[in-house]
PDB file of C-alpha atoms in Angstrom:
ATOM      1  CA  MET A 833     110.292 -68.311  43.397  1.00  0.00           C
ATOM      2  CA  THR A 834     111.732 -71.739  45.036  1.00  0.00           C
ATOM      3  CA  MET A 835     114.443 -72.250  47.539  1.00  0.00           C
ATOM      4  CA  GLU A 836     115.585 -74.953  49.681  1.00  0.00           C
ATOM      5  CA  TYR A 837     116.883 -73.587  53.694  1.00  0.00           C
ATOM      6  CA  ARG A 838     117.667 -75.655  56.639  1.00  0.00           C
ATOM      7  CA  GLY A 839     116.304 -78.860  54.976  1.00  0.00           C
ATOM      8  CA  LEU A 840     113.119 -77.289  54.089  1.00  0.00           C
ATOM      9  CA  TYR A 841     111.605 -75.919  50.862  1.00  0.00           C
ATOM     10  CA  VAL A 842     109.834 -72.945  50.009  1.00  0.00           C
ATOM     11  CA  SER A 843     107.894 -71.592  47.166  1.00  0.00           C
ATOM     12  CA  ALA A 844     106.804 -67.936  46.628  1.00  0.00           C
ATOM     13  CA  THR A 845     104.230 -66.797  44.537  1.00  0.00           C
ATOM     14  CA  PRO A 846     103.201 -62.934  43.431  1.00  0.00           C
ATOM     15  CA  ASP A 847     100.663 -62.318  46.270  1.00  0.00           C
ATOM     16  CA  CYS A 848      97.120 -60.089  45.217  1.00  0.00           C
ATOM     17  CA  GLU A 849      95.026 -57.901  47.244  1.00  0.00           C
ATOM     18  CA  PRO A 850      95.379 -57.130  50.308  1.00  0.00           C
ATOM     19  CA  ASN A 851      98.913 -58.159  50.062  1.00  0.00           C
ATOM     20  CA  GLU A 852      99.616 -57.037  46.091  1.00  0.00           C
ATOM     21  CA  GLY A 853     103.074 -56.175  45.461  1.00  0.00           C
ATOM     22  CA  GLY A 854     104.127 -58.957  48.058  1.00  0.00           C
ATOM     23  CA  TYR A 855     104.562 -62.638  47.782  1.00  0.00           C
ATOM     24  CA  TYR A 856     102.804 -65.541  49.454  1.00  0.00           C
ATOM     25  CA  CYS A 857     105.306 -68.448  50.701  1.00  0.00           C
ATOM     26  CA  GLN A 858     104.361 -72.415  51.202  1.00  0.00           C
ATOM     27  CA  VAL A 859     106.853 -74.279  53.498  1.00  0.00           C
ATOM     28  CA  TYR A 860     107.180 -77.920  52.809  1.00  0.00           C
ATOM     29  CA  ALA A 861     109.297 -80.832  54.360  1.00  0.00           C
ATOM     30  CA  ASP A 862     110.067 -82.779  51.259  1.00  0.00           C
ATOM     31  CA  GLU A 863     112.013 -81.728  48.297  1.00  0.00           C
ATOM     32  CA  ASP A 864     108.691 -83.030  46.028  1.00  0.00           C
ATOM     33  CA  TYR A 865     106.737 -80.073  47.501  1.00  0.00           C
ATOM     34  CA  GLY A 866     104.268 -82.273  48.589  1.00  0.00           C
ATOM     35  CA  ASP A 867     103.851 -82.089  52.312  1.00  0.00           C
ATOM     36  CA  GLN A 868     103.499 -78.315  53.414  1.00  0.00           C
ATOM     37  CA  ILE A 869     103.912 -77.697  57.056  1.00  0.00           C
ATOM     38  CA  ASP A 870     103.027 -73.988  57.010  1.00  0.00           C
ATOM     39  CA  ASP A 871     102.892 -70.857  55.130  1.00  0.00           C
ATOM     40  CA  PHE A 872     103.839 -67.079  55.568  1.00  0.00           C
ATOM     41  CA  CYS A 873     103.246 -63.754  53.570  1.00  0.00           C
ATOM     42  CA  ILE A 874     106.424 -61.827  52.512  1.00  0.00           C
ATOM     43  CA  HIS A 875     104.771 -58.233  52.542  1.00  0.00           C
ATOM     44  CA  PRO A 876     105.621 -55.208  50.438  1.00  0.00           C
ATOM     45  CA  ASP A 877     106.707 -52.965  53.104  1.00  0.00           C
ATOM     46  CA  GLU A 878     109.534 -55.643  54.025  1.00  0.00           C
ATOM     47  CA  LEU A 879     110.609 -56.040  50.437  1.00  0.00           C
ATOM     48  CA  GLU A 880     110.975 -52.058  50.597  1.00  0.00           C
ATOM     49  CA  GLU A 881     113.561 -52.399  53.452  1.00  0.00           C
ATOM     50  CA  ASN A 882     115.385 -55.503  51.330  1.00  0.00           C
ATOM     51  CA  ASP A 883     114.104 -56.644  48.049  1.00  0.00           C
ATOM     52  CA  ASP A 884     115.327 -60.079  48.268  1.00  0.00           C
ATOM     53  CA  ILE A 885     112.517 -62.922  48.335  1.00  0.00           C
ATOM     54  CA  LYS A 886     114.973 -65.519  49.679  1.00  0.00           C
ATOM     55  CA  HIS A 887     116.263 -63.270  52.565  1.00  0.00           C
ATOM     56  CA  TRP A 888     112.797 -63.175  53.854  1.00  0.00           C
ATOM     57  CA  GLY A 889     112.173 -67.117  53.363  1.00  0.00           C
ATOM     58  CA  LYS A 890     115.244 -67.457  55.624  1.00  0.00           C
ATOM     59  CA  VAL A 891     114.264 -65.195  58.079  1.00  0.00           C
ATOM     60  CA  ASN A 892     110.551 -66.679  58.217  1.00  0.00           C
ATOM     61  CA  ILE A 893     112.153 -70.249  58.324  1.00  0.00           C
ATOM     62  CA  ASP A 894     114.753 -69.014  61.070  1.00  0.00           C
ATOM     63  CA  GLY A 895     111.689 -67.871  63.204  1.00  0.00           C
ATOM     64  CA  SER A 896     109.823 -70.794  63.044  1.00  0.00           C
ATOM     65  CA  TYR A 897     112.320 -73.879  63.178  1.00  0.00           C
ATOM     66  CA  ARG A 898     112.256 -74.321  66.391  1.00  0.00           C
ATOM     67  CA  TYR A 899     108.963 -74.655  66.871  1.00  0.00           C
ATOM     68  CA  TYR A 900     108.908 -77.029  63.460  1.00  0.00           C
ATOM     69  CA  VAL A 901     111.137 -79.324  65.918  1.00  0.00           C
ATOM     70  CA  GLU A 902     109.788 -78.888  69.505  1.00  0.00           C
ATOM     71  CA  ASN A 903     106.200 -79.446  68.135  1.00  0.00           C
ATOM     72  CA  GLY A 904     106.926 -82.507  65.949  1.00  0.00           C
ATOM     73  CA  VAL A 905     106.233 -80.856  62.502  1.00  0.00           C
ATOM     74  CA  ILE A 906     110.073 -81.897  61.557  1.00  0.00           C
ATOM     75  CA  SER A 907     111.744 -84.541  62.933  1.00  0.00           C
ATOM     76  CA  PRO A 908     114.847 -83.686  65.569  1.00  0.00           C
ATOM     77  CA  GLU A 909     117.273 -85.903  63.717  1.00  0.00           C
ATOM     78  CA  ASN A 910     116.668 -83.951  60.657  1.00  0.00           C
ATOM     79  CA  SER A 911     116.962 -80.355  61.883  1.00  0.00           C
ATOM     80  CA  ASP A 912     119.995 -78.237  62.366  1.00  0.00           C
ATOM     81  CA  ILE A 913     119.477 -76.835  65.802  1.00  0.00           C
TER      82      ILE A 913
END
């Protein structure tokens, strides 16, 4: 699964032990998926609550977005805060 959200790009691949049934996600600053800026996991218990992988991608991006801007991970002129 790949997605674009808030000018960032996320790829998600099925995870393995100990997060089997979840996803390992990588966050990129460019559409070529070449400039990785972060990563996170979507855990199986989260998917039991809501099985939409893109929902959890958005939740994680929203939770980190201000940090990305304030710490120069992404440029403020490219942000939408």
